[in-house]
mmCIF file of C-alpha atoms and ligand atoms in Angstrom:
data_model
loop_
_atom_site.group_PDB
_atom_site.id
_atom_site.type_symbol
_atom_site.label_atom_id
_atom_site.label_comp_id
_atom_site.label_asym_id
_atom_site.label_seq_id
_atom_site.Cartn_x
_atom_site.Cartn_y
_atom_site.Cartn_z
ATOM 1 C CA MET A 44 39.628 18.822 7.929
ATOM 2 C CA LEU A 45 42.351 16.233 8.536
ATOM 3 C CA ILE A 46 42.165 13.257 6.174
ATOM 4 C CA ARG A 47 44.479 10.344 6.902
ATOM 5 C CA ARG A 48 45.807 8.181 4.097
ATOM 6 C CA PRO A 49 45.672 4.376 4.552
ATOM 7 C CA SER A 50 49.472 4.310 4.930
ATOM 8 C CA ASP A 51 49.132 6.598 7.972
ATOM 9 C CA ILE A 52 46.885 4.152 9.790
ATOM 10 C CA ARG A 53 48.729 1.754 12.085
ATOM 11 C CA PRO A 54 47.646 -1.948 12.035
ATOM 12 C CA SER A 55 46.791 -1.690 15.730
ATOM 13 C CA GLU A 56 44.145 0.905 14.879
ATOM 14 C CA ILE A 57 42.301 -1.407 12.493
ATOM 15 C CA THR A 58 39.567 -3.444 14.126
ATOM 16 C CA ASP A 59 40.476 -7.103 14.414
ATOM 17 C CA PRO A 60 38.000 -9.083 12.206
ATOM 18 C CA ALA A 61 37.162 -11.408 15.116
ATOM 19 C CA LEU A 62 36.287 -8.442 17.295
ATOM 20 C CA TYR A 63 34.311 -6.912 14.431
ATOM 21 C CA ARG A 64 32.291 -10.142 14.030
ATOM 22 C CA GLU A 65 31.692 -10.224 17.764
ATOM 23 C CA ARG A 66 30.325 -6.662 17.641
ATOM 24 C CA ARG A 67 28.120 -7.550 14.682
ATOM 25 C CA SER A 68 26.619 -10.522 16.483
ATOM 26 C CA PHE A 69 26.071 -8.317 19.551
ATOM 27 C CA ILE A 70 24.150 -5.815 17.388
ATOM 28 C CA THR A 71 22.203 -8.601 15.652
ATOM 29 C CA GLY A 72 21.394 -10.025 19.085
ATOM 30 C CA LEU A 73 20.060 -6.669 20.196
ATOM 31 C CA ALA A 74 17.905 -6.553 17.106
ATOM 32 C CA ALA A 75 16.509 -9.969 17.962
ATOM 33 C CA LEU A 76 15.684 -8.667 21.414
ATOM 34 C CA GLY A 77 13.461 -6.061 19.872
ATOM 35 C CA ALA A 78 15.933 -3.213 19.798
ATOM 36 C CA THR A 79 15.274 -2.689 16.110
ATOM 37 C CA ALA A 80 13.396 0.490 16.883
ATOM 38 C CA LEU A 81 16.625 1.962 18.214
ATOM 39 C CA PHE A 82 18.895 0.576 15.492
ATOM 40 C CA PRO A 83 16.814 0.127 12.337
ATOM 41 C CA LEU A 84 18.653 -2.314 10.071
ATOM 42 C CA PRO A 85 18.428 -1.873 6.304
ATOM 43 C CA ALA A 86 15.445 -3.706 4.826
ATOM 44 C CA SER A 87 16.488 -7.164 3.683
ATOM 45 C CA ALA A 88 16.482 -7.804 -0.059
ATOM 46 C CA ASN A 89 13.150 -9.191 -1.215
ATOM 47 C CA THR A 90 12.474 -11.913 -3.758
ATOM 48 C CA LYS A 91 12.469 -10.776 -7.380
ATOM 49 C CA LEU A 92 9.087 -10.835 -9.082
ATOM 50 C CA PRO A 93 9.196 -11.120 -12.877
ATOM 51 C CA SER A 94 6.685 -9.115 -14.878
ATOM 52 C CA VAL A 95 6.153 -7.426 -18.223
ATOM 53 C CA LYS A 96 6.324 -3.624 -18.231
ATOM 54 C CA ASN A 97 3.003 -2.195 -19.337
ATOM 55 C CA GLY A 98 3.935 0.962 -21.221
ATOM 56 C CA ALA A 99 0.350 2.236 -21.161
ATOM 57 C CA TYR A 100 0.740 2.999 -17.459
ATOM 58 C CA ARG A 101 3.742 5.251 -17.251
ATOM 59 C CA THR A 102 4.231 8.758 -15.980
ATOM 60 C CA ASN A 103 6.704 11.525 -16.730
ATOM 61 C CA SER A 104 7.563 11.852 -13.051
ATOM 62 C CA ALA A 105 10.523 10.004 -11.594
ATOM 63 C CA PRO A 106 9.577 7.128 -9.299
ATOM 64 C CA THR A 107 9.838 7.873 -5.586
ATOM 65 C CA PRO A 108 13.034 6.287 -4.201
ATOM 66 C CA TYR A 109 12.583 2.705 -2.929
ATOM 67 C CA GLN A 110 13.857 3.794 0.463
ATOM 68 C CA ASP A 111 10.977 6.299 0.861
ATOM 69 C CA VAL A 112 8.373 3.920 -0.563
ATOM 70 C CA THR A 113 9.339 1.311 2.024
ATOM 71 C CA THR A 114 9.967 3.437 5.116
ATOM 72 C CA TYR A 115 7.202 6.068 4.939
ATOM 73 C CA ASN A 116 4.018 4.042 5.180
ATOM 74 C CA ASN A 117 0.464 4.075 6.402
ATOM 75 C CA PHE A 118 -0.437 0.653 7.776
ATOM 76 C CA TYR A 119 -2.317 1.041 11.042
ATOM 77 C CA GLU A 120 -2.109 -2.691 11.747
ATOM 78 C CA PHE A 121 1.578 -1.972 12.401
ATOM 79 C CA GLY A 122 1.353 1.427 14.099
ATOM 80 C CA THR A 123 -0.113 4.828 13.357
ATOM 81 C CA ASP A 124 3.061 6.711 12.508
ATOM 82 C CA LYS A 125 4.853 6.510 9.170
ATOM 83 C CA GLU A 126 8.013 4.822 10.451
ATOM 84 C CA SER A 127 6.516 1.975 12.522
ATOM 85 C CA PRO A 128 5.242 -0.322 9.721
ATOM 86 C CA ALA A 129 8.748 -0.873 8.305
ATOM 87 C CA ILE A 130 9.970 -1.871 11.767
ATOM 88 C CA LEU A 131 6.991 -3.678 13.280
ATOM 89 C CA ALA A 132 6.082 -5.615 10.106
ATOM 90 C CA ARG A 133 9.618 -6.884 9.558
ATOM 91 C CA ASN A 134 8.839 -10.360 10.876
ATOM 92 C CA PHE A 135 5.231 -10.542 9.663
ATOM 93 C CA VAL A 136 4.715 -14.065 8.284
ATOM 94 C CA THR A 137 2.785 -14.134 4.997
ATOM 95 C CA ARG A 138 2.761 -17.903 4.345
ATOM 96 C CA PRO A 139 0.485 -19.756 4.148
ATOM 97 C CA TRP A 140 -1.882 -17.113 2.707
ATOM 98 C CA THR A 141 -5.104 -17.378 0.789
ATOM 99 C CA VAL A 142 -7.546 -14.873 -0.667
ATOM 100 C CA MET A 143 -11.153 -15.993 -0.646
ATOM 101 C CA VAL A 144 -13.236 -14.483 -3.440
ATOM 102 C CA ASP A 145 -16.874 -15.132 -2.694
ATOM 103 C CA GLY A 146 -20.288 -13.586 -2.110
ATOM 104 C CA LEU A 147 -22.511 -12.942 -5.108
ATOM 105 C CA VAL A 148 -20.505 -15.032 -7.585
ATOM 106 C CA LYS A 149 -21.162 -18.240 -9.517
ATOM 107 C CA ARG A 150 -17.769 -19.777 -8.718
ATOM 108 C CA PRO A 151 -16.496 -18.833 -5.268
ATOM 109 C CA THR A 152 -12.759 -19.510 -5.271
ATOM 110 C CA THR A 153 -9.972 -19.464 -2.726
ATOM 111 C CA PHE A 154 -6.691 -18.440 -4.339
ATOM 112 C CA GLY A 155 -3.395 -19.510 -2.778
ATOM 113 C CA ILE A 156 -0.866 -16.693 -2.812
ATOM 114 C CA ASP A 157 1.735 -18.742 -4.687
ATOM 115 C CA ASP A 158 -0.801 -19.461 -7.447
ATOM 116 C CA LEU A 159 -1.533 -15.740 -7.780
ATOM 117 C CA LEU A 160 2.202 -15.071 -8.069
ATOM 118 C CA LYS A 161 2.396 -17.482 -11.025
ATOM 119 C CA LEU A 162 -0.189 -15.575 -13.086
ATOM 120 C CA PRO A 163 1.081 -13.278 -15.857
ATOM 121 C CA LEU A 164 2.015 -10.098 -14.020
ATOM 122 C CA GLU A 165 2.710 -6.625 -15.310
ATOM 123 C CA GLU A 166 4.514 -3.592 -13.986
ATOM 124 C CA ARG A 167 2.691 -0.272 -13.967
ATOM 125 C CA ILE A 168 3.911 3.031 -12.632
ATOM 126 C CA TYR A 169 1.129 4.739 -10.703
ATOM 127 C CA ARG A 170 0.880 7.947 -8.741
ATOM 128 C CA LEU A 171 -0.581 7.373 -5.272
ATOM 129 C CA ARG A 172 -2.087 10.391 -3.470
ATOM 130 C CA CYS A 173 -2.660 10.031 0.252
ATOM 131 C CA VAL A 174 -5.595 11.815 1.876
ATOM 132 C CA GLU A 175 -3.082 13.442 4.232
ATOM 133 C CA GLY A 176 -1.603 15.531 1.413
ATOM 134 C CA TRP A 177 1.469 13.658 0.222
ATOM 135 C CA SER A 178 1.995 11.555 -2.853
ATOM 136 C CA MET A 179 4.441 9.049 -4.337
ATOM 137 C CA VAL A 180 5.144 7.526 -7.742
ATOM 138 C CA ILE A 181 5.536 3.759 -7.477
ATOM 139 C CA PRO A 182 6.292 0.954 -9.945
ATOM 140 C CA TRP A 183 3.787 -1.701 -8.871
ATOM 141 C CA THR A 184 3.610 -5.314 -10.059
ATOM 142 C CA GLY A 185 0.278 -7.086 -10.294
ATOM 143 C CA LEU A 186 -2.650 -7.975 -12.469
ATOM 144 C CA PRO A 187 -5.927 -6.263 -13.223
ATOM 145 C CA LEU A 188 -8.410 -7.170 -10.508
ATOM 146 C CA SER A 189 -10.928 -7.654 -13.325
ATOM 147 C CA ALA A 190 -9.061 -10.830 -14.371
ATOM 148 C CA ILE A 191 -9.793 -12.409 -10.984
ATOM 149 C CA LEU A 192 -13.378 -11.136 -10.896
ATOM 150 C CA LYS A 193 -13.989 -12.663 -14.318
ATOM 151 C CA ARG A 194 -12.911 -16.079 -13.053
ATOM 152 C CA VAL A 195 -15.448 -16.114 -10.222
ATOM 153 C CA GLU A 196 -18.304 -14.828 -12.418
ATOM 154 C CA PRO A 197 -20.198 -12.152 -10.469
ATOM 155 C CA THR A 198 -23.962 -12.690 -10.482
ATOM 156 C CA GLY A 199 -26.391 -10.034 -11.716
ATOM 157 C CA SER A 200 -27.102 -8.835 -8.177
ATOM 158 C CA ALA A 201 -23.434 -8.077 -7.370
ATOM 159 C CA LYS A 202 -23.031 -4.289 -7.255
ATOM 160 C CA PHE A 203 -20.061 -3.688 -4.944
ATOM 161 C CA VAL A 204 -16.802 -5.361 -3.947
ATOM 162 C CA GLU A 205 -15.605 -5.511 -0.341
ATOM 163 C CA PHE A 206 -11.940 -6.018 0.586
ATOM 164 C CA THR A 207 -10.979 -7.312 4.021
ATOM 165 C CA THR A 208 -7.505 -7.222 5.533
ATOM 166 C CA LEU A 209 -6.242 -10.071 7.730
ATOM 167 C CA TYR A 210 -7.441 -9.878 11.331
ATOM 168 C CA ASP A 211 -4.826 -11.362 13.637
ATOM 169 C CA PRO A 212 -3.808 -9.167 16.586
ATOM 170 C CA LYS A 213 -1.047 -11.641 17.480
ATOM 171 C CA ARG A 214 0.659 -10.922 14.156
ATOM 172 C CA MET A 215 -0.559 -7.363 13.651
ATOM 173 C CA PRO A 216 0.234 -5.496 16.874
ATOM 174 C CA GLY A 217 -1.697 -2.364 15.848
ATOM 175 C CA GLN A 218 -4.918 -4.388 16.021
ATOM 176 C CA ARG A 219 -4.470 -4.603 19.801
ATOM 177 C CA SER A 220 -5.387 -0.913 19.939
ATOM 178 C CA SER A 221 -8.846 0.369 19.092
ATOM 179 C CA VAL A 222 -7.683 3.131 16.757
ATOM 180 C CA LEU A 223 -9.871 1.536 14.046
ATOM 181 C CA ASP A 224 -12.688 -0.979 14.237
ATOM 182 C CA TRP A 225 -10.785 -4.051 12.922
ATOM 183 C CA PRO A 226 -10.466 -5.677 10.494
ATOM 184 C CA TYR A 227 -9.676 -2.963 7.940
ATOM 185 C CA VAL A 228 -12.450 -3.049 5.336
ATOM 186 C CA GLU A 229 -12.575 -1.149 2.074
ATOM 187 C CA GLY A 230 -14.864 -1.229 -0.918
ATOM 188 C CA LEU A 231 -15.401 -0.262 -4.532
ATOM 189 C CA ARG A 232 -18.403 -0.154 -6.797
ATOM 190 C CA LEU A 233 -18.299 -3.148 -9.151
ATOM 191 C CA ASP A 234 -17.491 -1.035 -12.227
ATOM 192 C CA GLU A 235 -14.611 0.597 -10.322
ATOM 193 C CA ALA A 236 -13.277 -2.799 -9.247
ATOM 194 C CA GLN A 237 -13.503 -4.001 -12.855
ATOM 195 C CA HIS A 238 -11.852 -0.871 -14.246
ATOM 196 C CA PRO A 239 -8.570 -1.713 -16.036
ATOM 197 C CA LEU A 240 -6.639 0.647 -13.717
ATOM 198 C CA THR A 241 -7.553 -1.279 -10.555
ATOM 199 C CA LEU A 242 -4.568 -3.461 -9.786
ATOM 200 C CA LEU A 243 -4.414 -6.548 -7.612
ATOM 201 C CA THR A 244 -0.897 -5.886 -6.453
ATOM 202 C CA LEU A 245 1.761 -8.403 -5.472
ATOM 203 C CA GLY A 246 4.975 -6.431 -5.775
ATOM 204 C CA LEU A 247 6.782 -3.150 -6.215
ATOM 205 C CA TYR A 248 10.108 -2.168 -7.767
ATOM 206 C CA GLY A 249 10.316 -5.651 -9.338
ATOM 207 C CA GLU A 250 10.184 -7.479 -6.002
ATOM 208 C CA VAL A 251 7.436 -9.160 -4.005
ATOM 209 C CA LEU A 252 5.637 -6.620 -1.802
ATOM 210 C CA PRO A 253 7.598 -5.626 1.278
ATOM 211 C CA ASN A 254 5.538 -6.387 4.382
ATOM 212 C CA GLN A 255 5.029 -2.701 5.220
ATOM 213 C CA ASN A 256 3.502 -2.105 1.774
ATOM 214 C CA GLY A 257 0.775 -4.709 2.261
ATOM 215 C CA ALA A 258 2.339 -8.119 1.665
ATOM 216 C CA PRO A 259 1.526 -10.492 0.276
ATOM 217 C CA VAL A 260 -1.360 -8.959 -1.699
ATOM 218 C CA ARG A 261 -3.196 -5.634 -1.764
ATOM 219 C CA VAL A 262 -5.176 -3.514 -4.168
ATOM 220 C CA VAL A 263 -4.032 -0.238 -5.710
ATOM 221 C CA VAL A 264 -6.704 2.158 -6.993
ATOM 222 C CA PRO A 265 -4.701 5.125 -8.289
ATOM 223 C CA TRP A 266 -7.486 7.674 -8.852
ATOM 224 C CA LYS A 267 -8.673 7.398 -5.231
ATOM 225 C CA TYR A 268 -7.071 8.499 -1.989
ATOM 226 C CA GLY A 269 -4.510 5.970 -0.775
ATOM 227 C CA PHE A 270 -6.669 4.558 2.018
ATOM 228 C CA LYS A 271 -8.923 2.861 -0.563
ATOM 229 C CA SER A 272 -5.933 0.656 -1.503
ATOM 230 C CA ALA A 273 -6.368 -1.988 1.209
ATOM 231 C CA LYS A 274 -3.304 -3.991 2.232
ATOM 232 C CA SER A 275 -2.720 -7.643 3.191
ATOM 233 C CA ILE A 276 -6.152 -8.751 2.015
ATOM 234 C CA VAL A 277 -7.627 -12.160 2.760
ATOM 235 C CA ARG A 278 -11.106 -11.760 1.328
ATOM 236 C CA ILE A 279 -12.753 -10.138 -1.683
ATOM 237 C CA ARG A 280 -16.524 -10.363 -1.388
ATOM 238 C CA LEU A 281 -19.075 -9.349 -3.992
ATOM 239 C CA VAL A 282 -22.094 -7.774 -2.378
ATOM 240 C CA GLU A 283 -25.279 -5.926 -3.214
ATOM 241 C CA LYS A 284 -24.883 -2.877 -0.950
ATOM 242 C CA ALA A 285 -21.960 -0.499 -0.482
ATOM 243 C CA PRO A 286 -19.722 -1.960 2.263
ATOM 244 C CA LEU A 287 -19.290 0.069 5.445
ATOM 245 C CA THR A 288 -15.570 0.773 5.286
ATOM 246 C CA ALA A 289 -13.245 1.070 8.278
ATOM 247 C CA TRP A 290 -12.717 4.799 7.686
ATOM 248 C CA MET A 291 -16.425 5.512 7.245
ATOM 249 C CA ARG A 292 -17.083 3.762 10.548
ATOM 250 C CA ALA A 293 -14.333 5.806 12.209
ATOM 251 C CA ALA A 294 -15.260 9.256 10.802
ATOM 252 C CA PRO A 295 -18.198 9.278 8.339
ATOM 253 C CA ASN A 296 -18.104 13.057 7.892
ATOM 254 C CA GLU A 297 -14.440 12.918 6.851
ATOM 255 C CA TYR A 298 -14.249 9.802 4.679
ATOM 256 C CA GLY A 299 -16.861 8.997 2.072
ATOM 257 C CA PHE A 300 -17.300 5.765 0.166
ATOM 258 C CA PHE A 301 -15.973 7.058 -3.163
ATOM 259 C CA SER A 302 -12.939 9.031 -1.976
ATOM 260 C CA ASN A 303 -11.916 9.986 -5.478
ATOM 261 C CA VAL A 304 -8.979 12.383 -5.400
ATOM 262 C CA ASN A 305 -10.647 15.780 -5.756
ATOM 263 C CA PRO A 306 -8.801 19.083 -5.248
ATOM 264 C CA ALA A 307 -12.144 20.936 -5.239
ATOM 265 C CA VAL A 308 -13.538 19.130 -2.203
ATOM 266 C CA ASP A 309 -11.616 19.781 0.998
ATOM 267 C CA HIS A 310 -11.247 17.327 3.832
ATOM 268 C CA PRO A 311 -13.194 18.918 6.723
ATOM 269 C CA ARG A 312 -9.906 19.616 8.511
ATOM 270 C CA TRP A 313 -7.602 20.597 5.616
ATOM 271 C CA SER A 314 -7.461 21.585 1.954
ATOM 272 C CA GLN A 315 -6.941 18.941 -0.730
ATOM 273 C CA ALA A 316 -5.906 21.466 -3.406
ATOM 274 C CA ARG A 317 -2.174 20.761 -3.179
ATOM 275 C CA GLU A 318 0.120 17.891 -2.315
ATOM 276 C CA ARG A 319 3.740 17.263 -1.502
ATOM 277 C CA ARG A 320 5.424 14.608 -3.597
ATOM 278 C CA ILE A 321 7.698 12.744 -1.211
ATOM 279 C CA GLY A 322 11.270 13.771 -1.962
ATOM 280 C CA GLU A 323 10.274 17.187 -3.345
ATOM 281 C CA PHE A 324 10.366 20.491 -1.537
ATOM 282 C CA PHE A 325 7.647 22.546 -3.223
ATOM 283 C CA LYS A 326 4.035 21.469 -3.210
ATOM 284 C CA ARG A 327 2.251 20.838 -6.484
ATOM 285 C CA ALA A 328 -1.394 21.163 -7.514
ATOM 286 C CA THR A 329 -3.487 18.056 -6.947
ATOM 287 C CA LEU A 330 -5.233 16.872 -10.107
ATOM 288 C CA PRO A 331 -8.864 15.691 -10.265
ATOM 289 C CA PHE A 332 -8.945 11.891 -10.032
ATOM 290 C CA ASN A 333 -5.203 12.122 -9.311
ATOM 291 C CA GLY A 334 -4.613 12.797 -13.013
ATOM 292 C CA TYR A 335 -6.524 9.716 -14.221
ATOM 293 C CA GLY A 336 -9.687 11.637 -15.137
ATOM 294 C CA GLU A 337 -9.493 10.763 -18.798
ATOM 295 C CA GLN A 338 -9.766 7.080 -17.944
ATOM 296 C CA VAL A 339 -12.230 7.176 -15.032
ATOM 297 C CA ALA A 340 -14.338 10.370 -15.012
ATOM 298 C CA ALA A 341 -17.055 8.789 -17.184
ATOM 299 C CA MET A 342 -17.897 6.385 -14.341
ATOM 300 C CA TYR A 343 -19.119 9.374 -12.304
ATOM 301 C CA ALA A 344 -20.962 11.290 -15.033
ATOM 302 C CA GLY A 345 -23.970 13.088 -13.586
ATOM 303 C CA MET A 346 -22.959 12.474 -9.956
ATOM 304 C CA ASP A 347 -22.560 15.381 -7.536
ATOM 305 C CA LEU A 348 -19.000 14.709 -6.375
ATOM 306 C CA ARG A 349 -19.426 17.008 -3.373
ATOM 307 C CA LYS A 350 -22.193 14.791 -2.105
ATOM 308 C CA TYR A 351 -20.549 11.525 -3.141
ATOM 309 C CA PHE A 352 -17.083 12.362 -1.783
HETATM 310 N N1 LIG B 531 -4.534 -0.974 4.390
HETATM 311 C C1 LIG B 531 -4.623 -1.435 5.643
HETATM 312 N N2 LIG B 531 -5.011 -2.694 5.851
HETATM 313 N N3 LIG B 531 -4.334 -0.655 6.725
HETATM 314 C C2 LIG B 531 -3.972 0.668 6.571
HETATM 315 O O1 LIG B 531 -3.735 1.358 7.584
HETATM 316 N N4 LIG B 531 -3.515 2.503 5.011
HETATM 317 C C3 LIG B 531 -3.941 3.068 3.713
HETATM 318 C C4 LIG B 531 -3.637 2.124 2.553
HETATM 319 N N5 LIG B 531 -3.997 0.763 2.892
HETATM 320 C C5 LIG B 531 -3.865 1.186 5.255
HETATM 321 C C6 LIG B 531 -4.136 0.312 4.163
HETATM 322 C C7 LIG B 531 -3.374 4.380 3.445
HETATM 323 S S1 LIG B 531 -3.992 5.682 4.377
HETATM 324 C C8 LIG B 531 -2.450 4.601 2.467
HETATM 325 S S2 LIG B 531 -1.969 6.206 2.049
HETATM 326 C C9 LIG B 531 -1.831 3.477 1.728
HETATM 327 O O2 LIG B 531 -2.251 2.207 2.228
HETATM 328 C C10 LIG B 531 -0.321 3.567 1.850
HETATM 329 O O3 LIG B 531 0.292 2.557 1.080
HETATM 330 P P1 LIG B 531 1.889 2.459 1.050
HETATM 331 O O4 LIG B 531 2.371 2.432 2.473
HETATM 332 O O5 LIG B 531 2.220 1.210 0.306
HETATM 333 O O6 LIG B 531 2.380 3.700 0.340
#
């Protein structure tokens, strides 16, 4: 290999800065024209989000690199492949944004996103296991959902919590296709929603949530398959009956309401016994409840987890 030293390079071979700037603006112009799919630009730096590290929620595994966390996503509102959300959500506008918390509660409240961001937030490192067989380890920033539920005071008849993602096909191009019955709806039993592990999530890696990861606010439920962790939510409704979720509507034999990570119960089309941690070569064994059994298994005592999958 021939390596040239700087002294070997003639001034005429160095790009004139004016020409360089011209090329840059040409490339930026292309990007503005929608050519970003051809020339993906690096994700722009996000706003820092201060929080206190909660040492109780750590793991021995190294966090998945930021680059993978933010470019390998499932977010059908921005395309069905893993790469599209990072590109198609780049200009998604998340202000103004409110989350309405209502239904069977004594104090229905609409929270502005900037008020949520001012609450005391903590960082927790969680493993997230996708139903498709891959997993990541992500430092999330947020607050226990239970803190918000406490404020609205669920009534005695509230048994479940329903999460609804924004419905706006103008801003979410994936909603112009009928791949799912929009809006994306997910749900938890009330005790699951109140469980200390359930995180109302506003950031990751110490920054506000990147758009492709569910900005400006999502839930993260680490002992369940990733699809239970609904993104870009606008409504949290307390209800009496189990909500009909988007995935149950799409394929009820494949996606149950509980969707607890369970290596012993296969997806009808593939095994759930093993998973590939993004960034690793060899697969590893999937753990019951994604390794959070000690904290959550008691909530399912006596339930047949094959039936309630
Ligand atoms: N939320 C909405 N609104 N739309 C989606 O398509 N995909 C789910 C979940 N939340 C999804 C969603 C799935 S299948 C997974 S695995 C996780 O988001 C992925 O979250 P991440 O991209 O931040 O890793």
